PDB file of C-alpha atoms and ligand atoms in Angstrom:
ATOM      1  CA  UNK A 403     -70.749 -27.086  44.088  1.00  0.00           C
ATOM      2  CA  UNK A 404     -69.390 -30.522  44.274  1.00  0.00           C
ATOM      3  CA  UNK A 405     -67.941 -31.883  41.014  1.00  0.00           C
ATOM      4  CA  UNK A 406     -67.940 -35.519  39.849  1.00  0.00           C
ATOM      5  CA  UNK A 407     -66.091 -36.024  36.645  1.00  0.00           C
ATOM      6  CA  UNK A 408     -66.931 -39.007  34.480  1.00  0.00           C
ATOM      7  CA  UNK A 409     -64.249 -39.634  31.732  1.00  0.00           C
ATOM      8  CA  UNK A 410     -64.881 -41.460  28.490  1.00  0.00           C
ATOM      9  CA  UNK A 411     -62.216 -42.333  25.946  1.00  0.00           C
ATOM     10  CA  UNK A 412     -64.803 -41.894  23.152  1.00  0.00           C
ATOM     11  CA  UNK A 413     -68.484 -40.962  23.227  1.00  0.00           C
ATOM     12  CA  UNK A 414     -71.045 -39.706  20.752  1.00  0.00           C
ATOM     13  CA  UNK A 415     -71.386 -36.166  22.505  1.00  0.00           C
ATOM     14  CA  UNK A 416     -70.566 -35.297  25.994  1.00  0.00           C
ATOM     15  CA  UNK A 417     -73.777 -33.060  26.041  1.00  0.00           C
ATOM     16  CA  UNK A 418     -75.865 -35.876  24.899  1.00  0.00           C
ATOM     17  CA  UNK A 419     -74.490 -38.048  27.689  1.00  0.00           C
ATOM     18  CA  UNK A 420     -74.864 -35.397  30.284  1.00  0.00           C
ATOM     19  CA  UNK A 421     -78.533 -34.961  29.154  1.00  0.00           C
ATOM     20  CA  UNK A 422     -79.086 -38.750  29.607  1.00  0.00           C
ATOM     21  CA  UNK A 423     -77.535 -38.618  33.093  1.00  0.00           C
ATOM     22  CA  UNK A 424     -79.615 -35.503  34.080  1.00  0.00           C
ATOM     23  CA  UNK A 425     -82.731 -37.245  32.941  1.00  0.00           C
ATOM     24  CA  UNK A 426     -81.693 -40.248  35.073  1.00  0.00           C
ATOM     25  CA  UNK A 427     -81.473 -37.842  38.152  1.00  0.00           C
ATOM     26  CA  UNK A 428     -77.790 -36.944  38.168  1.00  0.00           C
ATOM     27  CA  UNK A 429     -76.918 -34.312  40.589  1.00  0.00           C
ATOM     28  CA  UNK A 430     -75.758 -30.806  39.802  1.00  0.00           C
ATOM     29  CA  UNK A 431     -71.934 -30.791  39.216  1.00  0.00           C
ATOM     30  CA  UNK A 432     -71.686 -34.089  37.158  1.00  0.00           C
ATOM     31  CA  UNK A 433     -69.238 -33.483  34.470  1.00  0.00           C
ATOM     32  CA  UNK A 434     -68.596 -35.606  31.339  1.00  0.00           C
ATOM     33  CA  UNK A 435     -65.312 -35.459  29.679  1.00  0.00           C
ATOM     34  CA  UNK A 436     -64.340 -37.486  26.592  1.00  0.00           C
ATOM     35  CA  UNK A 437     -61.130 -37.923  24.649  1.00  0.00           C
ATOM     36  CA  UNK A 438     -63.006 -37.759  21.417  1.00  0.00           C
ATOM     37  CA  UNK A 439     -66.569 -37.302  20.277  1.00  0.00           C
ATOM     38  CA  UNK A 440     -68.049 -39.192  17.314  1.00  0.00           C
ATOM     39  CA  UNK A 441     -71.056 -36.871  16.973  1.00  0.00           C
ATOM     40  CA  UNK A 442     -69.893 -33.638  18.684  1.00  0.00           C
ATOM     41  CA  UNK A 443     -72.628 -30.941  18.202  1.00  0.00           C
ATOM     42  CA  UNK A 444     -72.368 -27.216  17.907  1.00  0.00           C
ATOM     43  CA  UNK A 445     -75.061 -24.597  17.870  1.00  0.00           C
ATOM     44  CA  UNK A 446     -77.642 -24.447  15.027  1.00  0.00           C
ATOM     45  CA  UNK A 447     -77.255 -28.024  14.146  1.00  0.00           C
ATOM     46  CA  UNK A 448     -73.564 -27.743  13.304  1.00  0.00           C
ATOM     47  CA  UNK A 449     -71.096 -30.359  13.784  1.00  0.00           C
ATOM     48  CA  UNK A 450     -68.193 -29.913  16.298  1.00  0.00           C
ATOM     49  CA  UNK A 451     -65.032 -31.517  15.064  1.00  0.00           C
ATOM     50  CA  UNK A 452     -63.765 -33.551  18.009  1.00  0.00           C
ATOM     51  CA  UNK A 453     -60.687 -35.459  17.007  1.00  0.00           C
ATOM     52  CA  UNK A 454     -58.968 -37.653  19.549  1.00  0.00           C
ATOM     53  CA  UNK A 455     -57.009 -35.747  22.206  1.00  0.00           C
ATOM     54  CA  UNK A 456     -57.208 -32.540  20.119  1.00  0.00           C
ATOM     55  CA  UNK A 457     -59.520 -30.678  22.497  1.00  0.00           C
ATOM     56  CA  UNK A 458     -61.342 -30.630  25.765  1.00  0.00           C
ATOM     57  CA  UNK A 459     -64.821 -31.989  25.250  1.00  0.00           C
ATOM     58  CA  UNK A 460     -66.704 -31.217  28.456  1.00  0.00           C
ATOM     59  CA  UNK A 461     -70.213 -30.992  29.690  1.00  0.00           C
ATOM     60  CA  UNK A 462     -71.567 -30.169  33.091  1.00  0.00           C
ATOM     61  CA  UNK A 463     -75.027 -30.688  34.568  1.00  0.00           C
ATOM     62  CA  UNK A 464     -76.529 -27.665  36.382  1.00  0.00           C
ATOM     63  CA  UNK A 465     -79.808 -27.527  38.207  1.00  0.00           C
ATOM     64  CA  UNK A 466     -80.175 -23.637  38.436  1.00  0.00           C
ATOM     65  CA  UNK A 467     -82.239 -22.063  41.217  1.00  0.00           C
ATOM     66  CA  UNK A 468     -82.111 -18.714  39.523  1.00  0.00           C
ATOM     67  CA  UNK A 469     -85.275 -17.024  38.003  1.00  0.00           C
ATOM     68  CA  UNK A 470     -86.150 -18.509  34.610  1.00  0.00           C
ATOM     69  CA  UNK A 471     -85.701 -15.122  32.922  1.00  0.00           C
ATOM     70  CA  UNK A 472     -82.003 -15.188  33.867  1.00  0.00           C
ATOM     71  CA  UNK A 473     -81.176 -18.662  32.499  1.00  0.00           C
ATOM     72  CA  UNK A 474     -79.516 -17.337  29.362  1.00  0.00           C
ATOM     73  CA  UNK A 475     -76.852 -15.839  31.742  1.00  0.00           C
ATOM     74  CA  UNK A 476     -75.630 -19.209  32.389  1.00  0.00           C
ATOM     75  CA  UNK A 477     -73.980 -19.279  28.857  1.00  0.00           C
ATOM     76  CA  UNK A 478     -72.354 -15.884  29.629  1.00  0.00           C
ATOM     77  CA  UNK A 479     -71.101 -17.347  33.036  1.00  0.00           C
ATOM     78  CA  UNK A 480     -69.495 -20.210  31.119  1.00  0.00           C
ATOM     79  CA  UNK A 481     -67.828 -17.847  28.666  1.00  0.00           C
ATOM     80  CA  UNK A 482     -66.399 -15.851  31.541  1.00  0.00           C
ATOM     81  CA  UNK A 483     -65.164 -19.000  33.243  1.00  0.00           C
ATOM     82  CA  UNK A 484     -63.415 -20.199  30.042  1.00  0.00           C
ATOM     83  CA  UNK A 485     -61.997 -16.651  29.565  1.00  0.00           C
ATOM     84  CA  UNK A 486     -60.470 -16.906  33.121  1.00  0.00           C
ATOM     85  CA  UNK A 487     -59.173 -20.400  32.458  1.00  0.00           C
ATOM     86  CA  UNK A 488     -57.387 -19.256  29.394  1.00  0.00           C
ATOM     87  CA  UNK A 489     -56.037 -16.171  31.196  1.00  0.00           C
ATOM     88  CA  UNK A 490     -54.334 -18.533  33.673  1.00  0.00           C
ATOM     89  CA  UNK A 491     -52.598 -20.255  30.764  1.00  0.00           C
ATOM     90  CA  UNK A 492     -51.330 -16.871  29.690  1.00  0.00           C
ATOM     91  CA  UNK A 493     -53.823 -16.421  26.751  1.00  0.00           C
ATOM     92  CA  UNK A 494     -55.781 -13.267  26.356  1.00  0.00           C
ATOM     93  CA  UNK A 495     -59.092 -14.127  24.859  1.00  0.00           C
ATOM     94  CA  UNK A 496     -62.220 -12.095  23.815  1.00  0.00           C
ATOM     95  CA  UNK A 497     -65.837 -13.346  24.161  1.00  0.00           C
ATOM     96  CA  UNK A 498     -67.860 -13.029  21.230  1.00  0.00           C
ATOM     97  CA  UNK A 499     -71.612 -12.763  22.038  1.00  0.00           C
ATOM     98  CA  UNK A 500     -72.916 -15.093  22.971  1.00  0.00           C
ATOM     99  CA  UNK A 501     -70.953 -18.330  23.236  1.00  0.00           C
ATOM    100  CA  UNK A 502     -67.603 -18.053  21.460  1.00  0.00           C
ATOM    101  CA  UNK A 503     -64.239 -17.428  22.957  1.00  0.00           C
ATOM    102  CA  UNK A 504     -61.759 -16.006  20.478  1.00  0.00           C
ATOM    103  CA  UNK A 505     -58.039 -15.329  20.429  1.00  0.00           C
ATOM    104  CA  UNK A 506     -57.006 -12.660  17.845  1.00  0.00           C
ATOM    105  CA  UNK A 507     -60.361 -13.192  16.148  1.00  0.00           C
ATOM    106  CA  UNK A 508     -59.960 -16.944  15.768  1.00  0.00           C
ATOM    107  CA  UNK A 509     -62.163 -19.200  17.656  1.00  0.00           C
ATOM    108  CA  UNK A 510     -60.652 -21.287  20.439  1.00  0.00           C
ATOM    109  CA  UNK A 511     -63.835 -22.426  22.163  1.00  0.00           C
ATOM    110  CA  UNK A 512     -67.445 -22.984  21.675  1.00  0.00           C
ATOM    111  CA  UNK A 513     -70.274 -23.293  24.177  1.00  0.00           C
ATOM    112  CA  UNK A 514     -73.550 -25.103  23.796  1.00  0.00           C
ATOM    113  CA  UNK A 515     -76.090 -24.860  26.478  1.00  0.00           C
ATOM    114  CA  UNK A 516     -79.202 -26.969  26.284  1.00  0.00           C
ATOM    115  CA  UNK A 517     -82.157 -27.450  28.749  1.00  0.00           C
ATOM    116  CA  UNK A 518     -84.205 -30.540  29.629  1.00  0.00           C
ATOM    117  CA  UNK A 519     -87.165 -30.967  31.977  1.00  0.00           C
ATOM    118  CA  UNK A 520     -86.278 -33.890  34.290  1.00  0.00           C
ATOM    119  CA  UNK A 521     -88.145 -35.573  37.234  1.00  0.00           C
ATOM    120  CA  UNK A 522     -85.922 -33.433  39.518  1.00  0.00           C
ATOM    121  CA  UNK A 523     -86.718 -30.200  37.688  1.00  0.00           C
ATOM    122  CA  UNK A 524     -85.152 -28.184  34.953  1.00  0.00           C
ATOM    123  CA  UNK A 525     -81.556 -29.262  34.034  1.00  0.00           C
ATOM    124  CA  UNK A 526     -79.224 -27.081  32.093  1.00  0.00           C
ATOM    125  CA  UNK A 527     -76.353 -28.835  30.302  1.00  0.00           C
ATOM    126  CA  UNK A 528     -73.320 -26.615  29.535  1.00  0.00           C
ATOM    127  CA  UNK A 529     -71.182 -28.127  26.798  1.00  0.00           C
ATOM    128  CA  UNK A 530     -67.712 -26.541  26.474  1.00  0.00           C
ATOM    129  CA  UNK A 531     -65.319 -27.447  23.584  1.00  0.00           C
ATOM    130  CA  UNK A 532     -61.916 -26.010  23.955  1.00  0.00           C
ATOM    131  CA  UNK A 533     -59.370 -26.623  21.031  1.00  0.00           C
ATOM    132  CA  UNK A 534     -56.082 -27.774  22.631  1.00  0.00           C
ATOM    133  CA  UNK A 535     -54.303 -28.722  19.385  1.00  0.00           C
ATOM    134  CA  UNK A 536     -54.562 -27.408  15.906  1.00  0.00           C
ATOM    135  CA  UNK A 537     -52.428 -30.125  14.321  1.00  0.00           C
ATOM    136  CA  UNK A 538     -55.463 -31.929  12.778  1.00  0.00           C
ATOM    137  CA  UNK A 539     -57.757 -28.877  12.032  1.00  0.00           C
ATOM    138  CA  UNK A 540     -59.241 -29.466   8.531  1.00  0.00           C
ATOM    139  CA  UNK A 541     -58.104 -26.702   6.046  1.00  0.00           C
ATOM    140  CA  UNK A 542     -61.516 -25.066   5.958  1.00  0.00           C
ATOM    141  CA  UNK A 543     -61.362 -24.166   9.781  1.00  0.00           C
ATOM    142  CA  UNK A 544     -57.656 -23.324  10.124  1.00  0.00           C
ATOM    143  CA  UNK A 545     -58.146 -19.740   9.003  1.00  0.00           C
ATOM    144  CA  UNK A 546     -60.912 -19.158  11.591  1.00  0.00           C
ATOM    145  CA  UNK A 547     -59.940 -21.453  14.520  1.00  0.00           C
ATOM    146  CA  UNK A 548     -57.018 -21.552  16.913  1.00  0.00           C
ATOM    147  CA  UNK A 549     -55.956 -23.727  19.745  1.00  0.00           C
ATOM    148  CA  UNK A 550     -54.016 -23.486  23.086  1.00  0.00           C
ATOM    149  CA  UNK A 551     -51.159 -25.204  21.331  1.00  0.00           C
ATOM    150  CA  UNK A 552     -50.939 -22.432  18.714  1.00  0.00           C
ATOM    151  CA  UNK A 553     -51.159 -19.575  21.421  1.00  0.00           C
ATOM    152  CA  UNK A 554     -48.646 -20.500  23.965  1.00  0.00           C
ATOM    153  CA  UNK A 555     -45.008 -21.730  23.838  1.00  0.00           C
ATOM    154  CA  UNK A 556     -45.438 -24.332  26.572  1.00  0.00           C
ATOM    155  CA  UNK A 557     -46.934 -27.775  25.963  1.00  0.00           C
ATOM    156  CA  UNK A 558     -50.806 -27.594  26.110  1.00  0.00           C
ATOM    157  CA  UNK A 559     -52.414 -28.791  29.342  1.00  0.00           C
ATOM    158  CA  UNK A 560     -53.731 -32.357  29.581  1.00  0.00           C
ATOM    159  CA  UNK A 561     -57.557 -32.759  29.526  1.00  0.00           C
ATOM    160  CA  UNK A 562     -57.429 -33.539  33.225  1.00  0.00           C
ATOM    161  CA  UNK A 563     -55.529 -30.449  34.276  1.00  0.00           C
ATOM    162  CA  UNK A 564     -57.584 -28.220  31.943  1.00  0.00           C
ATOM    163  CA  UNK A 565     -60.731 -29.816  33.463  1.00  0.00           C
ATOM    164  CA  UNK A 566     -59.469 -28.980  36.966  1.00  0.00           C
ATOM    165  CA  UNK A 567     -58.815 -25.333  35.973  1.00  0.00           C
ATOM    166  CA  UNK A 568     -62.139 -24.994  34.236  1.00  0.00           C
ATOM    167  CA  UNK A 569     -64.196 -26.421  37.064  1.00  0.00           C
ATOM    168  CA  UNK A 570     -62.558 -24.314  39.550  1.00  0.00           C
ATOM    169  CA  UNK A 571     -63.553 -21.179  37.523  1.00  0.00           C
ATOM    170  CA  UNK A 572     -66.919 -22.639  36.811  1.00  0.00           C
ATOM    171  CA  UNK A 573     -67.494 -23.196  40.478  1.00  0.00           C
ATOM    172  CA  UNK A 574     -66.575 -19.669  41.310  1.00  0.00           C
ATOM    173  CA  UNK A 575     -68.634 -17.917  38.682  1.00  0.00           C
ATOM    174  CA  UNK A 576     -71.644 -20.074  39.092  1.00  0.00           C
ATOM    175  CA  UNK A 577     -71.598 -19.167  42.814  1.00  0.00           C
ATOM    176  CA  UNK A 578     -71.257 -15.537  41.801  1.00  0.00           C
ATOM    177  CA  UNK A 579     -74.410 -15.928  39.497  1.00  0.00           C
ATOM    178  CA  UNK A 580     -76.365 -17.497  42.400  1.00  0.00           C
ATOM    179  CA  UNK A 581     -75.371 -14.887  44.998  1.00  0.00           C
ATOM    180  CA  UNK A 582     -76.434 -11.307  45.825  1.00  0.00           C
ATOM    181  CA  UNK A 583     -76.639  -9.308  42.661  1.00  0.00           C
ATOM    182  CA  UNK A 584     -75.575 -12.397  40.584  1.00  0.00           C
ATOM    183  CA  UNK A 585     -77.017 -11.432  37.349  1.00  0.00           C
ATOM    184  CA  UNK A 586     -75.613  -7.898  37.416  1.00  0.00           C
ATOM    185  CA  UNK A 587     -72.117  -9.225  38.509  1.00  0.00           C
ATOM    186  CA  UNK A 588     -71.902 -11.701  35.691  1.00  0.00           C
ATOM    187  CA  UNK A 589     -73.025  -9.097  33.200  1.00  0.00           C
ATOM    188  CA  UNK A 590     -70.186  -6.808  34.484  1.00  0.00           C
ATOM    189  CA  UNK A 591     -67.683  -9.816  34.478  1.00  0.00           C
ATOM    190  CA  UNK A 592     -68.752 -10.450  30.898  1.00  0.00           C
ATOM    191  CA  UNK A 593     -68.391  -6.826  29.919  1.00  0.00           C
ATOM    192  CA  UNK A 594     -64.842  -6.689  31.161  1.00  0.00           C
ATOM    193  CA  UNK A 595     -63.940  -9.673  29.017  1.00  0.00           C
ATOM    194  CA  UNK A 596     -65.709  -8.907  25.735  1.00  0.00           C
ATOM    195  CA  UNK A 597     -64.933  -6.290  23.051  1.00  0.00           C
ATOM    196  CA  UNK A 598     -68.504  -7.107  21.768  1.00  0.00           C
ATOM    197  CA  UNK A 599     -70.158  -5.359  24.788  1.00  0.00           C
ATOM    198  CA  UNK A 600     -70.465  -1.938  23.213  1.00  0.00           C
ATOM    199  CA  UNK A 601     -69.361   0.072  20.223  1.00  0.00           C
ATOM    200  CA  UNK A 602     -68.610  -2.926  18.054  1.00  0.00           C
ATOM    201  CA  UNK A 603     -70.006  -2.862  14.522  1.00  0.00           C
ATOM    202  CA  UNK A 604     -71.749  -6.148  13.669  1.00  0.00           C
ATOM    203  CA  UNK A 605     -73.886  -7.979  11.420  1.00  0.00           C
ATOM    204  CA  UNK A 606     -76.751 -10.003  13.064  1.00  0.00           C
ATOM    205  CA  UNK A 607     -77.850 -13.048  11.329  1.00  0.00           C
ATOM    206  CA  UNK A 608     -81.189 -14.374  12.405  1.00  0.00           C
ATOM    207  CA  UNK A 609     -83.272 -17.266  10.905  1.00  0.00           C
ATOM    208  CA  UNK A 610     -85.250 -15.025   8.615  1.00  0.00           C
ATOM    209  CA  UNK A 611     -83.376 -11.707   8.450  1.00  0.00           C
ATOM    210  CA  UNK A 612     -79.919 -10.027   8.624  1.00  0.00           C
ATOM    211  CA  UNK A 613     -79.276  -6.593   9.800  1.00  0.00           C
ATOM    212  CA  UNK A 614     -76.192  -4.442  10.812  1.00  0.00           C
ATOM    213  CA  UNK A 615     -75.630  -2.067  13.681  1.00  0.00           C
ATOM    214  CA  UNK A 616     -73.429  -1.297  16.586  1.00  0.00           C
ATOM    215  CA  UNK A 617     -73.440  -3.159  19.912  1.00  0.00           C
ATOM    216  CA  UNK A 618     -74.888  -1.248  22.855  1.00  0.00           C
ATOM    217  CA  UNK A 619     -74.561  -3.299  26.009  1.00  0.00           C
ATOM    218  CA  UNK A 620     -76.648  -6.237  27.365  1.00  0.00           C
ATOM    219  CA  UNK A 621     -80.266  -6.467  28.604  1.00  0.00           C
ATOM    220  CA  UNK A 622     -80.830  -7.907  32.071  1.00  0.00           C
ATOM    221  CA  UNK A 623     -80.983 -11.469  30.816  1.00  0.00           C
ATOM    222  CA  UNK A 624     -77.840 -11.156  28.638  1.00  0.00           C
ATOM    223  CA  UNK A 625     -79.506 -10.446  25.355  1.00  0.00           C
ATOM    224  CA  UNK A 626     -77.436  -8.174  23.096  1.00  0.00           C
ATOM    225  CA  UNK A 627     -78.626  -4.570  22.302  1.00  0.00           C
ATOM    226  CA  UNK A 628     -77.721  -3.417  18.811  1.00  0.00           C
ATOM    227  CA  UNK A 629     -78.277   0.194  17.697  1.00  0.00           C
ATOM    228  CA  UNK A 630     -79.356   0.440  13.981  1.00  0.00           C
ATOM    229  CA  UNK A 631     -78.189   3.223  11.629  1.00  0.00           C
ATOM    230  CA  UNK A 632     -81.449   5.122  12.238  1.00  0.00           C
ATOM    231  CA  UNK A 633     -80.856   5.105  16.010  1.00  0.00           C
ATOM    232  CA  UNK A 634     -83.512   2.490  17.007  1.00  0.00           C
ATOM    233  CA  UNK A 635     -82.354  -0.443  19.112  1.00  0.00           C
ATOM    234  CA  UNK A 636     -82.894  -4.039  18.427  1.00  0.00           C
ATOM    235  CA  UNK A 637     -82.508  -6.633  21.246  1.00  0.00           C
ATOM    236  CA  UNK A 638     -80.987  -9.935  20.125  1.00  0.00           C
ATOM    237  CA  UNK A 639     -81.974 -12.896  22.131  1.00  0.00           C
ATOM    238  CA  UNK A 640     -80.354 -15.545  19.973  1.00  0.00           C
ATOM    239  CA  UNK A 641     -78.625 -15.617  16.602  1.00  0.00           C
ATOM    240  CA  UNK A 642     -75.200 -15.291  15.065  1.00  0.00           C
ATOM    241  CA  UNK A 643     -73.176 -12.167  15.323  1.00  0.00           C
ATOM    242  CA  UNK A 644     -70.486 -11.339  12.817  1.00  0.00           C
ATOM    243  CA  UNK A 645     -67.944  -8.688  13.390  1.00  0.00           C
ATOM    244  CA  UNK A 646     -67.985  -5.916  10.721  1.00  0.00           C
ATOM    245  CA  UNK A 647     -64.716  -4.166  10.028  1.00  0.00           C
ATOM    246  CA  UNK A 648     -65.360  -0.423  10.371  1.00  0.00           C
ATOM    247  CA  UNK A 649     -62.649   0.691   7.850  1.00  0.00           C
TER     248      UNK A 649
HETATM  249  C1  BTN B1675     -70.500 -23.901  19.080  1.00  0.00           C
HETATM  250  O1  BTN B1675     -69.651 -23.030  18.992  1.00  0.00           O
HETATM  251  O2  BTN B1675     -71.356 -24.049  18.128  1.00  0.00           O
HETATM  252  C2  BTN B1675     -70.714 -24.726  20.291  1.00  0.00           C
HETATM  253  C3  BTN B1675     -69.797 -25.921  20.358  1.00  0.00           C
HETATM  254  C4  BTN B1675     -69.886 -26.681  21.618  1.00  0.00           C
HETATM  255  C5  BTN B1675     -68.957 -27.977  21.516  1.00  0.00           C
HETATM  256  C6  BTN B1675     -68.961 -28.696  22.860  1.00  0.00           C
HETATM  257  S1  BTN B1675     -67.769 -29.972  22.817  1.00  0.00           S
HETATM  258  C7  BTN B1675     -68.459 -30.555  24.335  1.00  0.00           C
HETATM  259  C8  BTN B1675     -69.936 -30.535  24.155  1.00  0.00           C
HETATM  260  N1  BTN B1675     -70.363 -31.718  23.496  1.00  0.00           N
HETATM  261  C9  BTN B1675     -71.004 -31.452  22.311  1.00  0.00           C
HETATM  262  O3  BTN B1675     -71.452 -32.272  21.508  1.00  0.00           O
HETATM  263  N2  BTN B1675     -70.894 -30.099  22.189  1.00  0.00           N
HETATM  264  C10 BTN B1675     -70.425 -29.387  23.201  1.00  0.00           C
END
């Protein structure tokens, strides 16, 4: 995939801009990177705090050719790519289903995938926010969030070098997803990088119900299987997962 990176000092949301560009016909591989976001968005309508130069605020336009049923695997592919990027910086991370990357149980990255029908077909926008500095975390998030700065002794990478690393891994794993046995290989790559794959006691929070169980692998499309105390299996396509302590 050929990457074109458009950099903004400040923007509302890199996902919103990538979506605008996709609707205007942007090619796959267009990346939007901003020094800060004034309306950074997280999942479930949440705000993504996007202080100036405290994080990588990155979105990429994809025009996937894979079967529609496998589209959710794009988010898993992005998580694997972030995990590999952090590993190159010496950070051992964990992927929390479906879109969070954690280090020692604190969130270092969130991923927001959105789709849009465009004149050129379906576009998927993958937005990735990686905390590079914790210096300006508000107190309410400092217990649950971490940053590259907090996890390594060296100075955190610049947005530009982090973008280069990340796009290299995205290019690799997106090609894997599109290749022979792509979905199966991405699920395996994800399994190797996530303690949530199986045997993890979790609470699942859906719009209208909450239940607890133990994770039991992924469905073909990346949905999470959770075994309930009675032994039946629930398949979670979307929702929030919280780790339960087993002790
Ligand atoms: C989440 O964990 O809820 C997902 C957070 C995704 C944040 C990134 S930052 C770059 C891109 N632009 C946005 O507005 N959101 C995503």
